[in-house]
CSV table of C-alpha atoms and ligand atoms in Angstrom, one decimal:
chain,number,residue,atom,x,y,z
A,1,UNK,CA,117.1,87.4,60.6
A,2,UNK,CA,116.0,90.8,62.6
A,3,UNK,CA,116.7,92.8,59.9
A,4,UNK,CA,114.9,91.0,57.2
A,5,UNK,CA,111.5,90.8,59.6
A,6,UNK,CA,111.8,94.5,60.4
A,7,UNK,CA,111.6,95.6,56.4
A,8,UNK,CA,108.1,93.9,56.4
A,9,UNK,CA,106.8,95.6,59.8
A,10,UNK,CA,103.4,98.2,59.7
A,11,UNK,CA,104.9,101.5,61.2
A,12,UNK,CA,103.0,104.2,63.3
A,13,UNK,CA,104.5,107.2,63.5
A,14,UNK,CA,104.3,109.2,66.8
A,15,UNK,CA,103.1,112.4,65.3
A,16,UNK,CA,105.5,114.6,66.6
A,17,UNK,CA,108.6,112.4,67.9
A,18,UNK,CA,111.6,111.2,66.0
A,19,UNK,CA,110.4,107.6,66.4
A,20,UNK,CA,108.4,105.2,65.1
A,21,UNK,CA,106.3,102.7,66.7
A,22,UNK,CA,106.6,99.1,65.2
A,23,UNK,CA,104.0,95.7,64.8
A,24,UNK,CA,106.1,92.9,64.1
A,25,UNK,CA,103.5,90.9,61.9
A,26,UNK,CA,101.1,88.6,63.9
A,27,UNK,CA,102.1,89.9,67.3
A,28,UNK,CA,99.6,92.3,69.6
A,29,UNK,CA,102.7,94.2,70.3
A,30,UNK,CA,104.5,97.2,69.4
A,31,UNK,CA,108.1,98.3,69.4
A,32,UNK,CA,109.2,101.9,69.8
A,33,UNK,CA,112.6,102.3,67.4
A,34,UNK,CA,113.9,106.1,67.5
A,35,UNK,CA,115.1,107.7,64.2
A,36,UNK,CA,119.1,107.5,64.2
A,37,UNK,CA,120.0,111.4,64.5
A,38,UNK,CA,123.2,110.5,61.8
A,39,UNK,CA,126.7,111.7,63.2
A,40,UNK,CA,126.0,114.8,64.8
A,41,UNK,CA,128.5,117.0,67.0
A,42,UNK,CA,127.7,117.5,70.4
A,43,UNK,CA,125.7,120.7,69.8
A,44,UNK,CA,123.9,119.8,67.2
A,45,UNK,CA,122.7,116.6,68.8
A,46,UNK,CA,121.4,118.6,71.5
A,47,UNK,CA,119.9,121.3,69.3
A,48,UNK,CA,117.6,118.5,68.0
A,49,UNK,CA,117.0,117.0,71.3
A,50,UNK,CA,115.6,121.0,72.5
A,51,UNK,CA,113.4,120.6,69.3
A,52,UNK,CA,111.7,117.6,70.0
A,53,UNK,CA,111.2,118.8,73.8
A,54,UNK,CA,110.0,122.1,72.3
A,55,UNK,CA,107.9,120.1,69.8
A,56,UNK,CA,106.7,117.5,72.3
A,57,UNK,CA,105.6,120.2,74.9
A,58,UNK,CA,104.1,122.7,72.8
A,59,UNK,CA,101.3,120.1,72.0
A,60,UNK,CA,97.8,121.0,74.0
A,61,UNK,CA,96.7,117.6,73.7
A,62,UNK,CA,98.5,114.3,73.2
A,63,UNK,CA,96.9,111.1,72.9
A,64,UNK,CA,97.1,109.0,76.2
A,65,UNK,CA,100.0,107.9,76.9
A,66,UNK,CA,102.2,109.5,74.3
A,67,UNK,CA,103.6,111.9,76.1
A,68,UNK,CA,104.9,108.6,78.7
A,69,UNK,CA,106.2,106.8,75.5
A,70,UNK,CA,107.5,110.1,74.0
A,71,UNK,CA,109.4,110.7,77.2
A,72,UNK,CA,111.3,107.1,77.2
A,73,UNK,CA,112.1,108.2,73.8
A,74,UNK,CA,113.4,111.6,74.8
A,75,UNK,CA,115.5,110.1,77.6
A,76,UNK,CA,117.2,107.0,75.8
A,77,UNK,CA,118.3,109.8,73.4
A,78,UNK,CA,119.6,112.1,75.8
A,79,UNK,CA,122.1,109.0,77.3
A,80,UNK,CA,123.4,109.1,73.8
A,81,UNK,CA,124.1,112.5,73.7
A,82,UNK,CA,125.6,112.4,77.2
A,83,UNK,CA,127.6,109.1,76.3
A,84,UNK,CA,129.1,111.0,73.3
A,85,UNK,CA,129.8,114.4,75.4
A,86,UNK,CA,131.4,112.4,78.3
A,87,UNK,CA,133.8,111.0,74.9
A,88,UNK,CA,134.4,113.8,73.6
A,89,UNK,CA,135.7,115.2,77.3
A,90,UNK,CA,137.8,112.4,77.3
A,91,UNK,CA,139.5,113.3,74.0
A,92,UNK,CA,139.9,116.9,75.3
A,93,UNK,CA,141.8,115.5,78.5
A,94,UNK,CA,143.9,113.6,76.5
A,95,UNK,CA,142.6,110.7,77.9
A,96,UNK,CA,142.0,107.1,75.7
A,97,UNK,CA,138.1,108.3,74.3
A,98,UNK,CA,137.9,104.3,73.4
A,99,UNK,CA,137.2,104.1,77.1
A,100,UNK,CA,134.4,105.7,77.1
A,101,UNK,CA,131.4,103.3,75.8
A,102,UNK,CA,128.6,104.9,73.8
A,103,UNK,CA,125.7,103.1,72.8
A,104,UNK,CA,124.2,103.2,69.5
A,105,UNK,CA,121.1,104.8,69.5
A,106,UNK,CA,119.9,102.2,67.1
A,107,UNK,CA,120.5,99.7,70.1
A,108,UNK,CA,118.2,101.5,72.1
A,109,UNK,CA,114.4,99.5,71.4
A,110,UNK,CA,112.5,101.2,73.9
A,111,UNK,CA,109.6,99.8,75.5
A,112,UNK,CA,107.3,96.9,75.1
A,113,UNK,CA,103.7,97.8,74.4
A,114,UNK,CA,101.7,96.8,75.6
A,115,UNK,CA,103.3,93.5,76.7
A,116,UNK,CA,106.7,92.3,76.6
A,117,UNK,CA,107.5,89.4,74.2
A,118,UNK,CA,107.8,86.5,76.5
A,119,UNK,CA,104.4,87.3,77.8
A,120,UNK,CA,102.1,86.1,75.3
A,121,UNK,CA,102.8,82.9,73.2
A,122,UNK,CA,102.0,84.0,69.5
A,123,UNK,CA,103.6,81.8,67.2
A,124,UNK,CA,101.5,79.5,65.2
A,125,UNK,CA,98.3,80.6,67.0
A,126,UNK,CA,96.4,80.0,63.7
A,127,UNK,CA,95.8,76.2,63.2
A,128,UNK,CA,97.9,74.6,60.7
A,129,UNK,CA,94.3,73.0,58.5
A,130,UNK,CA,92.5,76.3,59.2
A,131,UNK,CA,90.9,76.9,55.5
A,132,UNK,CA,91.8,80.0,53.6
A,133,UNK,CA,88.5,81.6,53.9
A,134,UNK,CA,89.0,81.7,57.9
A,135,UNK,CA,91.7,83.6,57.9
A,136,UNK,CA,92.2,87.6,57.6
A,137,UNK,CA,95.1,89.9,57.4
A,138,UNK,CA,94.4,92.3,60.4
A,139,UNK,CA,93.3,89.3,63.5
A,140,UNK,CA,95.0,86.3,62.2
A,141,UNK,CA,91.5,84.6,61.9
A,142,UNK,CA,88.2,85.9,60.5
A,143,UNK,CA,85.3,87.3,63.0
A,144,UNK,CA,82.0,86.6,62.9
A,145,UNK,CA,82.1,83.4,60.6
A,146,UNK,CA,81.0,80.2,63.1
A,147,UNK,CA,83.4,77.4,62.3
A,148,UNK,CA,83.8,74.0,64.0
A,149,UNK,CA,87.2,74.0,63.1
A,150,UNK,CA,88.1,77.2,65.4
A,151,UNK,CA,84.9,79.2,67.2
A,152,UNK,CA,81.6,78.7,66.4
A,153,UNK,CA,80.2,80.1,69.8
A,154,UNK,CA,79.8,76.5,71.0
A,155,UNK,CA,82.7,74.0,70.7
A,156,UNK,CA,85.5,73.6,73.5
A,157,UNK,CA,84.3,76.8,75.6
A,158,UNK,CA,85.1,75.1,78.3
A,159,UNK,CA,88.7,76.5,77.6
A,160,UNK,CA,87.9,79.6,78.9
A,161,UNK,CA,85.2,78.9,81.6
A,162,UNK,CA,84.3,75.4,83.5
A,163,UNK,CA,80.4,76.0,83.8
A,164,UNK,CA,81.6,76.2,87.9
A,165,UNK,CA,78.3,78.2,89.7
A,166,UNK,CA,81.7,79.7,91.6
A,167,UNK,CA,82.0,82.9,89.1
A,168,UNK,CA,78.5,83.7,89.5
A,169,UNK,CA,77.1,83.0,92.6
A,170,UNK,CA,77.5,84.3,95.9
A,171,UNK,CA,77.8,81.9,98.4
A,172,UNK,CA,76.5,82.7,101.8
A,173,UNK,CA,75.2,86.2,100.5
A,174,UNK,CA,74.5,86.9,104.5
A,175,UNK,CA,77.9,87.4,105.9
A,176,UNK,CA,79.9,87.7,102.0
A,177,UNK,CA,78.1,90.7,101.1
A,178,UNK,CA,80.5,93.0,100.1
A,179,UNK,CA,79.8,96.5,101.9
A,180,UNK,CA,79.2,99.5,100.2
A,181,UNK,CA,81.2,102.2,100.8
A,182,UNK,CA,79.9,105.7,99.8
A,183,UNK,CA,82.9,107.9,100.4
A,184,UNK,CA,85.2,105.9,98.8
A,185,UNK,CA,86.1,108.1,95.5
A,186,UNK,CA,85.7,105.3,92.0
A,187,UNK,CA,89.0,104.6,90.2
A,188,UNK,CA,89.1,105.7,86.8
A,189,UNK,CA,92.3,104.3,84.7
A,190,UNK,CA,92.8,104.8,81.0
A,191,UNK,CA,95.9,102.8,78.6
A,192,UNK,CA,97.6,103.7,75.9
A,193,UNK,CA,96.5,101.5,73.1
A,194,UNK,CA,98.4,102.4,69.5
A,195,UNK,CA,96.1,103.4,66.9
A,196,UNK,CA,96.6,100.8,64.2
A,197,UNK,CA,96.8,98.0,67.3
A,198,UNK,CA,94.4,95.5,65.9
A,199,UNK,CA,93.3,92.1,68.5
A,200,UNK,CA,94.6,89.1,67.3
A,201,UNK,CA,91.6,86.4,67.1
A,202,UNK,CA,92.5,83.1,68.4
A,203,UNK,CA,90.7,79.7,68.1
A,204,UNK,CA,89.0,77.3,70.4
A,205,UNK,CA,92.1,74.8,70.8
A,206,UNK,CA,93.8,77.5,72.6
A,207,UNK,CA,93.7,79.0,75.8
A,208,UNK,CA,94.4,83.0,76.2
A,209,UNK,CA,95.5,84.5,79.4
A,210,UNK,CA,95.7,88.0,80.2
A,211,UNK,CA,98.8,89.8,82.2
A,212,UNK,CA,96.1,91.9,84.4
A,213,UNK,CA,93.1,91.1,86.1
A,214,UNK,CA,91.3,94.1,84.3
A,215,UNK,CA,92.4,93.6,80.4
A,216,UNK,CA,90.4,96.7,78.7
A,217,UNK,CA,92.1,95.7,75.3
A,218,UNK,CA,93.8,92.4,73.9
A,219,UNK,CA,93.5,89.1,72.1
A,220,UNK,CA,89.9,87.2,71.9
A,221,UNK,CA,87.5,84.7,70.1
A,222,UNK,CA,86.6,85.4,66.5
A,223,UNK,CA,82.2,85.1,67.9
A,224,UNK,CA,82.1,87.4,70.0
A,225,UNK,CA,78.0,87.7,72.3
A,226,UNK,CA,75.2,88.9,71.6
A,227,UNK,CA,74.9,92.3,73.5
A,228,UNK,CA,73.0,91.9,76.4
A,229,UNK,CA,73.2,90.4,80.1
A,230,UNK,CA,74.7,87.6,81.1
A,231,UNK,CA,74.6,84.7,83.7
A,232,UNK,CA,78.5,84.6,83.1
A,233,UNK,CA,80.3,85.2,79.7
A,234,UNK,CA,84.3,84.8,79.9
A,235,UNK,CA,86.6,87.8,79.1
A,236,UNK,CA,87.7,86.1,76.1
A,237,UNK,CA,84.6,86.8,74.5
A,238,UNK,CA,83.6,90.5,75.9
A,239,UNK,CA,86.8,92.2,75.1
A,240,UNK,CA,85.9,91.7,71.8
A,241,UNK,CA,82.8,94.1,72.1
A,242,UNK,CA,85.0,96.5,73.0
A,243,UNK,CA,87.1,96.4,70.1
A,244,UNK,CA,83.3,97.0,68.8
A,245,UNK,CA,82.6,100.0,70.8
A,246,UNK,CA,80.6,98.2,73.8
A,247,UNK,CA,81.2,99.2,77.3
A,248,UNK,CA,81.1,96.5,79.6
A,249,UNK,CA,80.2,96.5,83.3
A,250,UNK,CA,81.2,93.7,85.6
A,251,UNK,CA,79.7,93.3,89.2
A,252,UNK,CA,81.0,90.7,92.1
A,253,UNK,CA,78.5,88.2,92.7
A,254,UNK,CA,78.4,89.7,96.4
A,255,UNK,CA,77.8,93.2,95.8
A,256,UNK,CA,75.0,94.6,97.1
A,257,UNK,CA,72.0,93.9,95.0
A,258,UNK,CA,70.4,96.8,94.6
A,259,UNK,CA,73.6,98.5,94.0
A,260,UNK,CA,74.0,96.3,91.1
A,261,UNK,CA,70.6,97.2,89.6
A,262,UNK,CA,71.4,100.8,90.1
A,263,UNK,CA,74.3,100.1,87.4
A,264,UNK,CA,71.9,98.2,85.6
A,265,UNK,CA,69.9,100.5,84.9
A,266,UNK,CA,72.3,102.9,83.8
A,267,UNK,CA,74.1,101.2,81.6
A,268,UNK,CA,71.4,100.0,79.5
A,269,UNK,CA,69.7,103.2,79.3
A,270,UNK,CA,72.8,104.1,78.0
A,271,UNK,CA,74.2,101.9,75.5
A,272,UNK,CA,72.6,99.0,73.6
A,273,UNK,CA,76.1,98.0,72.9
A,274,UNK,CA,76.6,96.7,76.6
A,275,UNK,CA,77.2,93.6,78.1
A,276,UNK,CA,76.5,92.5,81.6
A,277,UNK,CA,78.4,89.9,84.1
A,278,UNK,CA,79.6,89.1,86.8
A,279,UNK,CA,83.7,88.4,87.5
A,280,UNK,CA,85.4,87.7,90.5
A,281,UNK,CA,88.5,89.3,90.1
A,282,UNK,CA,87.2,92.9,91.3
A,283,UNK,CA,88.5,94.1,94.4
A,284,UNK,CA,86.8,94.1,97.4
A,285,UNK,CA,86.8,97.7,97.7
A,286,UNK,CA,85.3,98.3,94.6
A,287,UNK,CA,83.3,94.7,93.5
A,288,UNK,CA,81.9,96.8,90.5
A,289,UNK,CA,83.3,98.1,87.2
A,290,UNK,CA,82.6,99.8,83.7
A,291,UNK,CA,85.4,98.9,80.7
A,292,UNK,CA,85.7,100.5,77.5
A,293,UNK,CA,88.3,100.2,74.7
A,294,UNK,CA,91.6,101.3,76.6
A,295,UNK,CA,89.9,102.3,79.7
A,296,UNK,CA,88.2,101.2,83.1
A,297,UNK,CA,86.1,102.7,85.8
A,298,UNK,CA,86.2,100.4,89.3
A,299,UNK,CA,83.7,101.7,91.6
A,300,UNK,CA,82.7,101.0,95.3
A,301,UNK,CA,79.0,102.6,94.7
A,302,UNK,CA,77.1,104.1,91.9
A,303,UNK,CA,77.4,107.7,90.9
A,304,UNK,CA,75.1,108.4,88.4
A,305,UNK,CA,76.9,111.6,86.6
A,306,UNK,CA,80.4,110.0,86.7
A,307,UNK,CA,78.8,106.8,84.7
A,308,UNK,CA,77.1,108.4,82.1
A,309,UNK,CA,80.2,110.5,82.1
A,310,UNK,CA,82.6,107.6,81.4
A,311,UNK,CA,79.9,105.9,78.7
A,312,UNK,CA,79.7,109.1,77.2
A,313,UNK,CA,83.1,109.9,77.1
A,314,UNK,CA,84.7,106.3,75.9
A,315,UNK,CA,81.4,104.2,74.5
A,316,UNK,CA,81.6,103.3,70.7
A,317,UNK,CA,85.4,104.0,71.0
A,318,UNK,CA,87.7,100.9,70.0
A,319,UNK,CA,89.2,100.1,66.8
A,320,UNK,CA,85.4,98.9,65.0
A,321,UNK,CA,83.6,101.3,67.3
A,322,UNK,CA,81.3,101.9,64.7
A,323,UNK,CA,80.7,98.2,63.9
A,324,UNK,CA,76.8,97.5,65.1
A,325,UNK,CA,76.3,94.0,64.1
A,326,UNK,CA,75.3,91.7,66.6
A,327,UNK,CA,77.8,88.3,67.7
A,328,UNK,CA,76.7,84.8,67.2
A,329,UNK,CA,77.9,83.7,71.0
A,330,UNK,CA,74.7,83.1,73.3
A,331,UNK,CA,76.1,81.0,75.8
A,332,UNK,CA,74.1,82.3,79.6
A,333,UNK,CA,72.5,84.7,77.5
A,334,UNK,CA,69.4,86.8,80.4
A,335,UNK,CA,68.3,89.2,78.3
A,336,UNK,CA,69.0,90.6,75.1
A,337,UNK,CA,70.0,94.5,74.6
A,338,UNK,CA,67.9,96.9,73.8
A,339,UNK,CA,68.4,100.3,72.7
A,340,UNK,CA,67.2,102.9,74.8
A,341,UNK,CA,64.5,105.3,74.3
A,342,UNK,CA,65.3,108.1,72.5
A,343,UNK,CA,68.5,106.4,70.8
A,344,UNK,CA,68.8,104.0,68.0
A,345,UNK,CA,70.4,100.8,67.2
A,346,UNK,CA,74.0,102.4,66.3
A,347,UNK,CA,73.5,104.3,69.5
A,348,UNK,CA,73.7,107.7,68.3
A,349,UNK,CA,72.9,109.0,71.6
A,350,UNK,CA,74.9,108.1,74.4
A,351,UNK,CA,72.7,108.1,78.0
A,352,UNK,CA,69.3,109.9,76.1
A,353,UNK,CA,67.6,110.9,79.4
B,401,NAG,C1,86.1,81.3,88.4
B,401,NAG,O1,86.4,81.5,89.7
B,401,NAG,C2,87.5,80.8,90.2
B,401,NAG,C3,87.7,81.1,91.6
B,401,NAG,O2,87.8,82.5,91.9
B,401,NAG,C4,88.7,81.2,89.4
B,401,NAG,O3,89.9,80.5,89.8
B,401,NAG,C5,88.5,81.0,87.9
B,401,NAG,O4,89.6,81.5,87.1
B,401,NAG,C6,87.2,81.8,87.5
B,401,NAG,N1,86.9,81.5,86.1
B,401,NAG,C7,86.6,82.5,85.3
B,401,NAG,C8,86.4,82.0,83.9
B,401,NAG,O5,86.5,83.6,85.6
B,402,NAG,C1,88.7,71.3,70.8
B,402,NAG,O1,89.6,70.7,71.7
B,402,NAG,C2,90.2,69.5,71.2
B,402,NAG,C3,91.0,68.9,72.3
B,402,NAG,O2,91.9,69.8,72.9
B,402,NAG,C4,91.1,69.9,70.0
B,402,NAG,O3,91.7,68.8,69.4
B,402,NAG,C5,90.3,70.6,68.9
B,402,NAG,O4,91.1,71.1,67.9
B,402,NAG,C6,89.5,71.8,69.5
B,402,NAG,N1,88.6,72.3,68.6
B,402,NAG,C7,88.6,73.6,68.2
B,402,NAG,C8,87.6,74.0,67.3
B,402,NAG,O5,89.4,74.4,68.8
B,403,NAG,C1,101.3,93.7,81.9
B,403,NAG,O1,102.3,94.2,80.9
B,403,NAG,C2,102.6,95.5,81.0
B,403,NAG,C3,103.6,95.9,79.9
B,403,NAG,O2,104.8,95.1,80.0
B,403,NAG,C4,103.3,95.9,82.3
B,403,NAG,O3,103.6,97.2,82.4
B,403,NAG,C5,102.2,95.5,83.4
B,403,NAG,O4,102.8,95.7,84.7
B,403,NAG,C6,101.8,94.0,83.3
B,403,NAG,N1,100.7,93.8,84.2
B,403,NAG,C7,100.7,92.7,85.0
B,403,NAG,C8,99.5,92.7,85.9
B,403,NAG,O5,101.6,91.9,85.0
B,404,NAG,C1,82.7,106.2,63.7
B,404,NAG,O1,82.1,107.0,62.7
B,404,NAG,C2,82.4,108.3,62.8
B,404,NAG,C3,81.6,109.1,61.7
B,404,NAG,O2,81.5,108.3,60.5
B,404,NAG,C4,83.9,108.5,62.5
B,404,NAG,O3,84.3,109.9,62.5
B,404,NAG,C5,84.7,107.7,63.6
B,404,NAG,O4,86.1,107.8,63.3
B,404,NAG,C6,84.3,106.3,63.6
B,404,NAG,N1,84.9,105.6,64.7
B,404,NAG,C7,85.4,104.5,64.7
B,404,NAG,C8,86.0,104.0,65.9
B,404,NAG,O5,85.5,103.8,63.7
């Protein structure tokens, strides 16, 4: 059963290693299989391994996280090797070689990216009467085309978010507020998302969760909103501006006002491509925070260089990072984005003054 799903799978390869990462279809996640190295002898097996290492760290610049993945792949190798060497010691020691276990390096799977299978529910996520047209090879369902019968921007959204004033609004804003702390240096953190990783869209009559309480990449709703500020938008809907290229910047309702307009301001002289909210799973520390495809920035206080350093350096990234189409979701909708002076509605110029 295995065997015949793995014939049909997409395959990356990790540009320099002797592995392969794998999509099973329909499923967000990938599946690092290393080449089998064939019956070697001892020596050769380690020749190739040197190779690889040699290979791997003559590279200047690997993509994030490759060099973490490459390593796995590098070590669950070298057991192999070391399994067959201890065997072969056996032999020479006259001793039963049988004894000795090695593990087939076509046993070996690797890690789980980005999550581990019984994480996320992904069988039959498209509904069964879910017409032809809906439906697209690379999400599962089609964006951008309303539909009653799975996201039109308006039906069930009370799946992801109850309307409560509680992820908004801070209550008691004289002894909540959260304090700002100026010497406390901003988090920056960055994933590895595969290259040919493409979201899976998922309809209304389900409900997505998320395995962190930061997701900078992962499954969403096909209508994705309208850039712009928000009174509250869900994370089901903004991570998929990411996947367009938006950076997003989320604020506690208890941080310090004008701290928050500080941000404001930045971002949207920035990026048209933004959205604003607030979300209540920021840490106290740092109640405010800048994502981009892959990558998040959680901050305590505003630092004006290191912002328009991250939008700069991550904006307009994402796998339709180019795509410049506005969404159809308007739901809490403040104000509409603009671009900023000296820019242009595909944002050709990241932070203009
Ligand atoms: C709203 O806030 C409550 C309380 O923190 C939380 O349990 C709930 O998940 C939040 N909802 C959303 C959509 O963020
Ligand atoms: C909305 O929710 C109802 C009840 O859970 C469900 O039967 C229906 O299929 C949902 N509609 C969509 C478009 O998801
Ligand atoms: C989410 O899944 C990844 C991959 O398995 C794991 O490394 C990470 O710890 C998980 N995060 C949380 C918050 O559970
Ligand atoms: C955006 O467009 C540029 C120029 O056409 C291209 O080099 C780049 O790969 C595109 N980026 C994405 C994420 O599609």
């Amino acid at each position: 059963m295995a065997t015949v799903l793995w014939t049909s799978l997409a395959a990356l390869f990790i540009s320099l290693a002797h592995a392969r990462l794998v999509f099973p279809p329909g499923t967000d996640m990938g599946y690092i299989v290393p080449d089998d190295p064939g019956p070697r002898k001892f020596e050769d097996d380690t020749n190739w391994l040197n190779e690889i290492d040699a290979d791997v760290y003559d590279q200047p610049v690997l993509q994030r996280g490759e060099r973490e993945i490459l390593n796995d792949i590098e070590s669950a190798l070298w057991k192999t090797v070391e399994d067959r060497a201890r065997q072969e010691e056996a032999r020479s020691a006259g001793e039963d070689e049988t004894d000795v276990q090695v593990e087939p390096i076509e046993n070996w799977h690797g890690r789980w990216f980005p999550h581990p299978p019984e994480e996320l529910t992904r069988k039959g996520n498209i509904p069964a009467d879910l017409p032809d047209y809906l439906k697209d090879d690379k999400h599962g369902v089609v964006m951008g085309i309303p539909s009653s019968m799975c996201d039109n921007g308006k039906v069930n959204l009370t799946v992801d978010w109850n309307f409560s004033p509680i992820n908004y609004t801070c209550f008691d804003p004289k002894h909540h507020r959260i304090p700002v702390q100026d010497s406390l240096p901003s988090v920056e953190k960055c994933v590895y998302v595969p290259q040919n990783y493409t979201p899976e869209h998922i309809c209304m009559n389900r409900e997505i969760m998320y395995n962190t309480s930061l997701p900078t990449f992962g499954p969403h709703r096909p209508i994705w909103p309208v850039f712009g500020e928000y009174k509250f938008v869900p994370v089901q809907r903004w991570l998929h501006n990411i996947e367009h290229g938006a950076v997003v910047m989320l604020y506690d309702p208890c941080t310090e006002p004008l701290v928050v307009h500080r941000l404001r301001k930045l971002v949207t002289g920035c990026i048209r491509k933004h959205i604003i909210t607030p979300y209540t799973f920021l840490s106290k520390e740092r109640p405010l925070a800048l994502i981009a495809w892959g990558c998040s920035l959680e901050m305590s206080t505003v630092d004006e260089k290191e912002v328009k350093t991250f939008i700069k350096k991550y904006g307009l990234h994402g796998p339709e990072g180019n795509y410049t189409k506005d969404g159809g979701y308007k739901e809490g909708l403040i104000r509409k984005a603009k671009y900023p002076p000296g820019s242009g509605e595909k944002d050709s110029n990241l932070c203009p003054s």
